[in-house]
mmCIF file of C-alpha atoms and ligand atoms in Angstrom:
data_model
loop_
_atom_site.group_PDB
_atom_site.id
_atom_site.type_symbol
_atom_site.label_atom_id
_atom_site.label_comp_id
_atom_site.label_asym_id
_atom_site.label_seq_id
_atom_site.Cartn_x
_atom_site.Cartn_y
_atom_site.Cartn_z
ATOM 1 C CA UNK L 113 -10.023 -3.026 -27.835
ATOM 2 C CA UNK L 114 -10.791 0.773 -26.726
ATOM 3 C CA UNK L 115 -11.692 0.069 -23.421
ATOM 4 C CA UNK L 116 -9.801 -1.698 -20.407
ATOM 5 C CA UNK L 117 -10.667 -1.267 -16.476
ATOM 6 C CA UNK L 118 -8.285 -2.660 -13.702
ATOM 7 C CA UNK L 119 -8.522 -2.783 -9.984
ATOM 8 C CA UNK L 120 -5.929 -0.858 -7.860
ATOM 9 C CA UNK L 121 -5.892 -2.808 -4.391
ATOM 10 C CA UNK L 122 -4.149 -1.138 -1.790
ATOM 11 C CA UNK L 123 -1.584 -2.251 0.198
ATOM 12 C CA UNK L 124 -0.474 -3.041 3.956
ATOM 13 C CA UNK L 125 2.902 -3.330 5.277
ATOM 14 C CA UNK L 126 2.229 -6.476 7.665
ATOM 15 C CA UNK L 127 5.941 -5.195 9.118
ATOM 16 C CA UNK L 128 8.308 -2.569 8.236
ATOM 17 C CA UNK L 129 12.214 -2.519 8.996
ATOM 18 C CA UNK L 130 14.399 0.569 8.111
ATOM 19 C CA UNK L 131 17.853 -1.202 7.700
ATOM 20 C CA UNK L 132 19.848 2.308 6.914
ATOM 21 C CA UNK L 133 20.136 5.283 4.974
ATOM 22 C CA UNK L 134 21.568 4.832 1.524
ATOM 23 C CA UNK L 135 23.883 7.355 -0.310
ATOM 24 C CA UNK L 136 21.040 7.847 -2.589
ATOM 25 C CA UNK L 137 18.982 9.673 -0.187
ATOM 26 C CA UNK L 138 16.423 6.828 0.159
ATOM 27 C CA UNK L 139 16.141 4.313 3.220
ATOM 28 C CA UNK L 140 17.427 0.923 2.552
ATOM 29 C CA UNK L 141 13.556 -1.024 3.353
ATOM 30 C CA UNK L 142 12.760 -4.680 4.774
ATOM 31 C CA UNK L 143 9.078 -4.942 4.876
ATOM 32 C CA UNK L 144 6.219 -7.439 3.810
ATOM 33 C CA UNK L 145 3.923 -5.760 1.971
ATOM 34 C CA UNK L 146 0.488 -7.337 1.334
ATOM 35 C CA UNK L 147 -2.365 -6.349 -0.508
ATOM 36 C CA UNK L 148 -6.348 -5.748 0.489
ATOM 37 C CA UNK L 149 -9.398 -5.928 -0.181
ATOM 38 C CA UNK L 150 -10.215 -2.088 -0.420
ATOM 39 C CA UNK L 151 -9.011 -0.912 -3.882
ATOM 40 C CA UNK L 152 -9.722 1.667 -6.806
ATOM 41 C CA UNK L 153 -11.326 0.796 -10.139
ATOM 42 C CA UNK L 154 -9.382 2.174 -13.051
ATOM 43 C CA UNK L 155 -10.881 2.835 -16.358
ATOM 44 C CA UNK L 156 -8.425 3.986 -19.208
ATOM 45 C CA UNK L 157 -9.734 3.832 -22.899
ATOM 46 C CA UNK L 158 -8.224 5.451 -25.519
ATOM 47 C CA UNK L 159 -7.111 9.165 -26.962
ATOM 48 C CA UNK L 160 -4.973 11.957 -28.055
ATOM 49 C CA UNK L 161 -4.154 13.209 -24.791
ATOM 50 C CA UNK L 162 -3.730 12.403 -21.333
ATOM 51 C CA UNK L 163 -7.077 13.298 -19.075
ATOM 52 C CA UNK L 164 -7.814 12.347 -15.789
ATOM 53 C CA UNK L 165 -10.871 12.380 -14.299
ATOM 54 C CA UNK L 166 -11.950 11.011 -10.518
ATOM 55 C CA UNK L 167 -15.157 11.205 -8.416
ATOM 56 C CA UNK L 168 -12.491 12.578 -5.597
ATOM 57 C CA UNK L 169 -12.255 16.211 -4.859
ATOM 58 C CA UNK L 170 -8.982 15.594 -3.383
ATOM 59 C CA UNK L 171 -7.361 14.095 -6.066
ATOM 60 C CA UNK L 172 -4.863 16.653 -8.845
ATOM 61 C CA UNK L 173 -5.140 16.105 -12.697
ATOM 62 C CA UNK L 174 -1.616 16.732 -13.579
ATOM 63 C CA UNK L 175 1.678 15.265 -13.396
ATOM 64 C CA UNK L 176 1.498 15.516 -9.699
ATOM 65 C CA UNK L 177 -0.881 12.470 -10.111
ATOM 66 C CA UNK L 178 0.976 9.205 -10.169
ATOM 67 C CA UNK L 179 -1.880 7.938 -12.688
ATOM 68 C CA UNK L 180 -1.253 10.716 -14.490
ATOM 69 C CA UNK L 181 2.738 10.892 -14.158
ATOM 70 C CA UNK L 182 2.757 7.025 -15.163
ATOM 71 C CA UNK L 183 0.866 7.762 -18.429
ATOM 72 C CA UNK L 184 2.930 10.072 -19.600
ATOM 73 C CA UNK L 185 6.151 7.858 -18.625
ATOM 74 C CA UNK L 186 4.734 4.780 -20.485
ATOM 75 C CA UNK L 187 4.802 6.780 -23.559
ATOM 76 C CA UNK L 188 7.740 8.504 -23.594
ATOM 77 C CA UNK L 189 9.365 5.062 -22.915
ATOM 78 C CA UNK L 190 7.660 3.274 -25.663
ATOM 79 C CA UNK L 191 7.314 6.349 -28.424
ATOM 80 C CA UNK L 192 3.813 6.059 -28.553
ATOM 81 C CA UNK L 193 2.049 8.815 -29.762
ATOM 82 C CA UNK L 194 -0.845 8.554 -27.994
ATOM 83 C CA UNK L 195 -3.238 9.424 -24.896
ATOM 84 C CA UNK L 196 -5.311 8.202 -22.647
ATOM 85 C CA UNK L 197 -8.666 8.930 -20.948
ATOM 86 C CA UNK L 198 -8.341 7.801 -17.346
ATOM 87 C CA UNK L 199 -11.544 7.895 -14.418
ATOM 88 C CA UNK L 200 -10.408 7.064 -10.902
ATOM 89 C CA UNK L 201 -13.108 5.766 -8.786
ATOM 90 C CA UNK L 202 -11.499 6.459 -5.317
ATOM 91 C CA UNK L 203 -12.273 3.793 -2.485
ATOM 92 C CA UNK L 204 -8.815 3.938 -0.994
ATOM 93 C CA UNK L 205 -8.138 6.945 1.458
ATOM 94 C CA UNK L 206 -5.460 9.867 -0.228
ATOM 95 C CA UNK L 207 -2.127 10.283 2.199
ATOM 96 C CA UNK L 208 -2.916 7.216 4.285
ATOM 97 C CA UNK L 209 0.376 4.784 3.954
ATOM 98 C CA UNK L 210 -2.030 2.699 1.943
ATOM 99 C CA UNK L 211 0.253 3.173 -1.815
ATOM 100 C CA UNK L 212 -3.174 4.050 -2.759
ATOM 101 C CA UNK L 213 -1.333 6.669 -5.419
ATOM 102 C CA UNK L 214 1.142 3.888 -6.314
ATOM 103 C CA UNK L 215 -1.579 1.053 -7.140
ATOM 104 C CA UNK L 216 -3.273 3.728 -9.346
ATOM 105 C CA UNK L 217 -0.445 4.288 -11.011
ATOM 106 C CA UNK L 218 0.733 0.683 -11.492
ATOM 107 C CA UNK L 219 -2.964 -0.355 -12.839
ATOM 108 C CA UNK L 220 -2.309 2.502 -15.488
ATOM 109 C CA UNK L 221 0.813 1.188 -16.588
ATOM 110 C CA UNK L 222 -0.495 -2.460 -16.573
ATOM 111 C CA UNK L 223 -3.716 -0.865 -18.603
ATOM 112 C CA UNK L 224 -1.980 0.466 -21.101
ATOM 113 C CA UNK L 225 0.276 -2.427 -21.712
ATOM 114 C CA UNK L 226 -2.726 -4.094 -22.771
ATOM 115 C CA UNK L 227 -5.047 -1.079 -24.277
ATOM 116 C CA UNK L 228 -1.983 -0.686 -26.855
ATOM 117 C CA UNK L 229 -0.493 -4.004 -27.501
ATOM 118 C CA UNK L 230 3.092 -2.916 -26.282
ATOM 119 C CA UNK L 231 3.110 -6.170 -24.932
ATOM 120 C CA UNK L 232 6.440 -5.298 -22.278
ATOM 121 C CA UNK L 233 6.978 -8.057 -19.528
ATOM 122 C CA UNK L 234 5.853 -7.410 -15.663
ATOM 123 C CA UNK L 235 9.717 -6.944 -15.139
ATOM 124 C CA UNK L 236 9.801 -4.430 -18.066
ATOM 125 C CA UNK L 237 7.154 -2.847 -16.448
ATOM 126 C CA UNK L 238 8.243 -3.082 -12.611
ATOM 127 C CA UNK L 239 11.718 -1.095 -13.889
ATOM 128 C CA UNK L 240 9.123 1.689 -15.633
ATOM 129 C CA UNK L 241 7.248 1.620 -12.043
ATOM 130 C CA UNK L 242 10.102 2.060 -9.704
ATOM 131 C CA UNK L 243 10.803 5.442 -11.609
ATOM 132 C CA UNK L 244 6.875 6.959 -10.259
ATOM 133 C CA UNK L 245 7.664 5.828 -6.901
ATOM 134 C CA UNK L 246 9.370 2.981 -4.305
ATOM 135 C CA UNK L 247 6.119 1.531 -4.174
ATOM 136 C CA UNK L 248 5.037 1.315 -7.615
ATOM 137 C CA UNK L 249 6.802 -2.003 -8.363
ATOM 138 C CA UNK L 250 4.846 -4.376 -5.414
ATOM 139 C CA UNK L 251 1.633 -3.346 -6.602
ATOM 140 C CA UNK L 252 2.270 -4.282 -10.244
ATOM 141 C CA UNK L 253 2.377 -7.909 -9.195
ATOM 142 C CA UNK L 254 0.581 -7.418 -5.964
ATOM 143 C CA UNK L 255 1.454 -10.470 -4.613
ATOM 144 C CA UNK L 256 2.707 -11.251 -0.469
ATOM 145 C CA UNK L 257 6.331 -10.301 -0.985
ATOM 146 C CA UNK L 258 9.231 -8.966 1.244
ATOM 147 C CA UNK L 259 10.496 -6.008 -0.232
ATOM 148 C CA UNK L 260 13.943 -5.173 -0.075
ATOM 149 C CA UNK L 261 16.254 -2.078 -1.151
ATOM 150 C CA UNK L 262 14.042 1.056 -1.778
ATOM 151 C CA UNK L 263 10.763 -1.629 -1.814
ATOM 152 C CA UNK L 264 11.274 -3.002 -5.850
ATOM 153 C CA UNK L 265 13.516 -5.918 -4.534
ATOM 154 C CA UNK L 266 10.633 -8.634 -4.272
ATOM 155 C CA UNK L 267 10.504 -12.062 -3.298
ATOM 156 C CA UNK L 268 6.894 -13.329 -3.471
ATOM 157 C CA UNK L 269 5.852 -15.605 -0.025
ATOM 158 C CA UNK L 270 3.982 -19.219 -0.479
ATOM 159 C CA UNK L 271 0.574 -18.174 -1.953
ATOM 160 C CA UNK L 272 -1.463 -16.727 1.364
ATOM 161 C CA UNK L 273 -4.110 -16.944 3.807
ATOM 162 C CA UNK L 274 -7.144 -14.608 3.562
ATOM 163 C CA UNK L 275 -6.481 -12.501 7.033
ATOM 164 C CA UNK L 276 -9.157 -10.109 8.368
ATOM 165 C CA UNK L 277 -8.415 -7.031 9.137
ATOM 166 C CA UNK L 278 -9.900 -3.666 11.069
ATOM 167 C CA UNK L 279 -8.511 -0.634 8.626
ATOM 168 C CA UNK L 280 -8.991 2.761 10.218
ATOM 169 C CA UNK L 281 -7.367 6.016 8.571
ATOM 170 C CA UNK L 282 -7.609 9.310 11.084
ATOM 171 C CA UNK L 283 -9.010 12.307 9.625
ATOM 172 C CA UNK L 284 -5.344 13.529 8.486
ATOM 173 C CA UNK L 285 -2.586 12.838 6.340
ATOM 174 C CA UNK L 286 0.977 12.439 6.297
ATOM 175 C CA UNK L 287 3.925 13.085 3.851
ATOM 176 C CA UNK L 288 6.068 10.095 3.273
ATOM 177 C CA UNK L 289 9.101 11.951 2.754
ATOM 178 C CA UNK L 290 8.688 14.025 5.923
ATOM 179 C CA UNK L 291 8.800 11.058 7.990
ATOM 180 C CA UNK L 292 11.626 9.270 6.446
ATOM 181 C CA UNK L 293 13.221 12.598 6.950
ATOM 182 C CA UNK L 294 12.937 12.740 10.586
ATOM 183 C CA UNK L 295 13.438 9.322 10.931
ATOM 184 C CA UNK L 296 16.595 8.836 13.558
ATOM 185 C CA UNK L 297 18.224 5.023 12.929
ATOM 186 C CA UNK L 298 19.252 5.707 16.465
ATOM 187 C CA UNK L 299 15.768 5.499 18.332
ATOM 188 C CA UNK L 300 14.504 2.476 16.729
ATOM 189 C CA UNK L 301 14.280 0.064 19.604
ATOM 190 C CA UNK L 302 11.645 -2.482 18.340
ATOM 191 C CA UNK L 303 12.579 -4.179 15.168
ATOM 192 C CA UNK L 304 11.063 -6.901 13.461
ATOM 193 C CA UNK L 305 12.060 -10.145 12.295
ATOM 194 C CA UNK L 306 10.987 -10.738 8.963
ATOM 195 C CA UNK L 307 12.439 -13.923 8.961
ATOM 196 C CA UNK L 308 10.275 -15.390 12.040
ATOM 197 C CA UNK L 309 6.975 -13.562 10.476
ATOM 198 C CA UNK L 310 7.442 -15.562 7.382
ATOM 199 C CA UNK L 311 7.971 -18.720 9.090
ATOM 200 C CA UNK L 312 4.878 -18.015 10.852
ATOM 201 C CA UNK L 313 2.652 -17.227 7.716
ATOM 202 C CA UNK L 314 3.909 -20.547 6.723
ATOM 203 C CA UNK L 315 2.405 -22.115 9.543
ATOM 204 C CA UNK L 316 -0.074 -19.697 9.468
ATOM 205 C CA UNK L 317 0.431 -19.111 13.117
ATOM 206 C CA UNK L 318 -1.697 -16.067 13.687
ATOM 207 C CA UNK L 319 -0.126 -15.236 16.821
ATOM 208 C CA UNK L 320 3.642 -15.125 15.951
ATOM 209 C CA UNK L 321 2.678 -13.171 12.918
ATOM 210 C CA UNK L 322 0.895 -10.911 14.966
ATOM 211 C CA UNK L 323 3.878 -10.409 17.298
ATOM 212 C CA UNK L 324 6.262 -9.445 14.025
ATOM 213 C CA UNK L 325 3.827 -6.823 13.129
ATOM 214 C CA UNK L 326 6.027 -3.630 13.711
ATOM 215 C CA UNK L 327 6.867 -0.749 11.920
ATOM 216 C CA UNK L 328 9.862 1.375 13.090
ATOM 217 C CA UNK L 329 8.222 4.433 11.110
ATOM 218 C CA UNK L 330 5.792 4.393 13.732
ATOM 219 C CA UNK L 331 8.642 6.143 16.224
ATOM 220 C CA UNK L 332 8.438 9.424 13.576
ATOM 221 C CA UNK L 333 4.394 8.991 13.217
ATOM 222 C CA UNK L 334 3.549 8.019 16.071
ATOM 223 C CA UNK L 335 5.357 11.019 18.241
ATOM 224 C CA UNK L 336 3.637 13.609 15.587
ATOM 225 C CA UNK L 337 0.645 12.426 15.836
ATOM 226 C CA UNK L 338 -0.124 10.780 19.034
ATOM 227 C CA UNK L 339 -4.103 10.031 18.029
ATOM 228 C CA UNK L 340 -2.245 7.224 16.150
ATOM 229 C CA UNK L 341 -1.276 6.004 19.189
ATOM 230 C CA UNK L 342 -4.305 6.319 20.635
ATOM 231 C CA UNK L 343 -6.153 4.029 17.879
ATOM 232 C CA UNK L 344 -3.913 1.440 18.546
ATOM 233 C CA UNK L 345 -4.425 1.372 22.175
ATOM 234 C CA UNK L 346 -8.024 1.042 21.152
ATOM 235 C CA UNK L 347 -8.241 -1.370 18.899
ATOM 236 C CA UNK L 348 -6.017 -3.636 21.151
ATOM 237 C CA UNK L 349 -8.635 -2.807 24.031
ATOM 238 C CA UNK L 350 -11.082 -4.559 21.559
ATOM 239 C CA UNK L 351 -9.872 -7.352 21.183
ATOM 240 C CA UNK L 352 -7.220 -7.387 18.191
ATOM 241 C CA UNK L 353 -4.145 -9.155 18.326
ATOM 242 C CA UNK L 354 -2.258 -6.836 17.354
ATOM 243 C CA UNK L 355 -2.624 -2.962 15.869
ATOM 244 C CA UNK L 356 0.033 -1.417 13.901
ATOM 245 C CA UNK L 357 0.235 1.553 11.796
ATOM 246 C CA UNK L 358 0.356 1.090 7.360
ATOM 247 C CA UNK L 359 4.039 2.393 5.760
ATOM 248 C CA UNK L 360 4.365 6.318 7.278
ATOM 249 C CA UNK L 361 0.890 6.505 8.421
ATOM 250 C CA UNK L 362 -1.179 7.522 9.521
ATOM 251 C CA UNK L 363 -3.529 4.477 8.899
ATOM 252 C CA UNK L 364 -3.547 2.096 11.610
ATOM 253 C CA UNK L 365 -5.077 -2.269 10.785
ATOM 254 C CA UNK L 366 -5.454 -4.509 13.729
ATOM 255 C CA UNK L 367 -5.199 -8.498 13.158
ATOM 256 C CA UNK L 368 -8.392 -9.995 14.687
ATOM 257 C CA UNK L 369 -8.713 -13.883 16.060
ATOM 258 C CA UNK L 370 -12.457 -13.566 15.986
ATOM 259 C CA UNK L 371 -14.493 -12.310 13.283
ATOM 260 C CA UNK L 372 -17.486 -11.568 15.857
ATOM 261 C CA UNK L 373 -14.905 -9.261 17.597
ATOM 262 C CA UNK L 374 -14.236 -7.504 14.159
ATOM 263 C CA UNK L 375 -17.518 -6.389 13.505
ATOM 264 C CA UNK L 376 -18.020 -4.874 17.223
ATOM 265 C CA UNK L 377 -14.929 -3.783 17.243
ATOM 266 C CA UNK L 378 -15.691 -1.995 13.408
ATOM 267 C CA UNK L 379 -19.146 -0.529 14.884
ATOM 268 C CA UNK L 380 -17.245 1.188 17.637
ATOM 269 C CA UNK L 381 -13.989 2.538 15.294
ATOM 270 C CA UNK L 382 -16.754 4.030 12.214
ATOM 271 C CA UNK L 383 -18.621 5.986 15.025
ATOM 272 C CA UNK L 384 -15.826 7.762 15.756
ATOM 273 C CA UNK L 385 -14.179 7.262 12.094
ATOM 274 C CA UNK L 386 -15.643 7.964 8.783
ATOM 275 C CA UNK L 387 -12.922 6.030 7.380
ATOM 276 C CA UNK L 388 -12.773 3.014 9.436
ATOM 277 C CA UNK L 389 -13.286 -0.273 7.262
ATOM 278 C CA UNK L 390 -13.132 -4.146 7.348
ATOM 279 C CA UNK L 391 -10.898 -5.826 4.735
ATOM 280 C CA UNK L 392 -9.059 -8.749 4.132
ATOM 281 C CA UNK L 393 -6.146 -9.693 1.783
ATOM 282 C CA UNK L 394 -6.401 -9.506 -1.323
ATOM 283 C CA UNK L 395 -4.546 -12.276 -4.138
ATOM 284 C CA UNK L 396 -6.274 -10.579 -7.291
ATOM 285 C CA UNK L 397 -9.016 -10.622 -10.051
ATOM 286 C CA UNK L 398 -12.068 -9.363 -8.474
HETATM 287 O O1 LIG G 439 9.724 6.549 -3.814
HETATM 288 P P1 LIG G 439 8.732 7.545 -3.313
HETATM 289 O O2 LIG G 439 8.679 8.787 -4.167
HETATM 290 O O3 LIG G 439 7.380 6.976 -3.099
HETATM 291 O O4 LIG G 439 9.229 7.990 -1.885
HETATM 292 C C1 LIG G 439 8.742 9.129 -1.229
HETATM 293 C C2 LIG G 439 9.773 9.600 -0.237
HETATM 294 O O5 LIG G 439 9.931 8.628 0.807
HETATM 295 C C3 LIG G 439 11.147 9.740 -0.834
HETATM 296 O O6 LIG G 439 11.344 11.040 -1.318
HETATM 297 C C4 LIG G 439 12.050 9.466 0.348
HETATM 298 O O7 LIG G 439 12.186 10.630 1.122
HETATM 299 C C5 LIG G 439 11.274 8.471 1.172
HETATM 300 N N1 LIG G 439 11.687 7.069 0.960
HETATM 301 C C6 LIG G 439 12.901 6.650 1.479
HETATM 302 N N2 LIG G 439 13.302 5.358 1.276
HETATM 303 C C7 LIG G 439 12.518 4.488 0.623
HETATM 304 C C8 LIG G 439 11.274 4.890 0.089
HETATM 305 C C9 LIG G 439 10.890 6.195 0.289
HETATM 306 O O8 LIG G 439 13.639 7.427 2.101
HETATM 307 N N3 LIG G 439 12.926 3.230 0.461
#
């Protein structure tokens, strides 16, 4: 085998809860993390050194890459001397809170697993991931988990519901660390409770799950950025049940009832957003 492709799905946090700041420097994270329907398609086959390639303008071809900077780990952890030839069709919008960079990076890994036979264990290969980034580990499995600690402490909920939502990214982006460095523990009056959301994806109980959709880094984002704020309003106006913004934005998906409301809602959002865009969960394969 000389030839593997792999989708990269990205990812919504359906809440997010900043618990505290760790002596590490990171943020101590509570959030359920689910992914979508949008995703990347990753093609890796085999060679002596480590290309990238993408049909993105945006996107580097170095280290600064996670597809990139996750090749290079995987062989310098298993002493492979080897390469790789990786093409990155971009779907998923660059800076968005989407792990877009971290799914790439995690199908790369998974990729070359196979494309060399090194035959390490998802766990093996979770530890590798949390070294590119706090992200890296969910979308390895990229199942419906809670994720705890800096986001690699994952316990998977019951096997999901297919939820619909309305995706829309604004036409800028935002640094992760930026936020989490202005983030003040002190000003975070809405939390929510993880606890009731998963009881209410158990009962699939669209409207309790709705009202646990928050995400504290919104109170950083949010006050930046106030179009983000805006979008929400919006999209509530429309009809969702809720509207919250993805991880440290700037994306914003609303939970819809009505799948009618959706699409009218979606005509309305792409007018004034080139990336606006309907998706739904997403448990894997195609
Ligand atoms: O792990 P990753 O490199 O993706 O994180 C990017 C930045 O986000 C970190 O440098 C850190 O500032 C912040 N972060 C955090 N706590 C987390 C995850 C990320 O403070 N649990």
């Amino acid at each position: 085998m000389d030839k593997v492709t792999i989708w990269a799905p990205a990812k919504l946090n359906l809440t997010l809860d900043v618990k505290g700041k760790r002596p590490d420097g990171y943020h101590e994270l509570e959030t359920i993390m689910q992914a979508i329907s949008l995703k990347d398609k990753i093609t890796i086959d085999k060679a002596n050194t480590i290309i990238v390639n993408s049909n993105s303008s945006q996107l580097s071809n170095d280290a600064n890459n996670l597809a990139y900077y996750a090749a290079e780990l995987f062989f310098q952890e298993t002493g492979k001397k080897a390469g790789v030839n990786i093409y990155i069709e971009k779907n998923i919008p660059i800076g968005a809170g989407l792990a877009g960079g971290s799914s790439n990076a995690a199908a790369v890994l998974l990729g070359l697993n196979h494309l060399y036979q090194t035959k390490l264990s998802l766990k093996d290969l979770a530890e590798l991931a949390l070294e590119i980034g706090s992200d890296v580990p969910f979308c390895i499995f990229n199942r419906t988990a809670l994720a705890r600690g800096r986001g690699e402490i994952l316990s998977p909920l019951p096997k999901g519901h297919t939820l619909n939502f309305l995706l829309v990214k604004p036409n800028f982006s935002v640094a992760t660390k930026d936020v989490f460095g202005q983030l003040d523990l002190d000003k975070i009056k809405k939390r929510p409770n993880n606890e009731a959301f998963i009881k209410a994806w158990r009962d699939m109980d669209l409207d309790k799950m709705a009202f646990e959709m928050i995400n504290v880094l919104e109170t950083v984002t949010v006050s930046l950025y106030p179009e983000i704020g805006l979008i929400k309003q919006r999209l509530l106006e429309l009809g969702a049940v809720n509207a919250v913004m993805s991880g440290s934005g700037p994306s914003v998906f609303a939970l819809f009832r009505d799948e009618d409301k959706l699409k009218i809602a979606y005509n309305y959002m792409v007018s004034d957003y080139d990336e606006a865009y309907i998706v739904s969960s997403y448990f894997g394969s195609e």
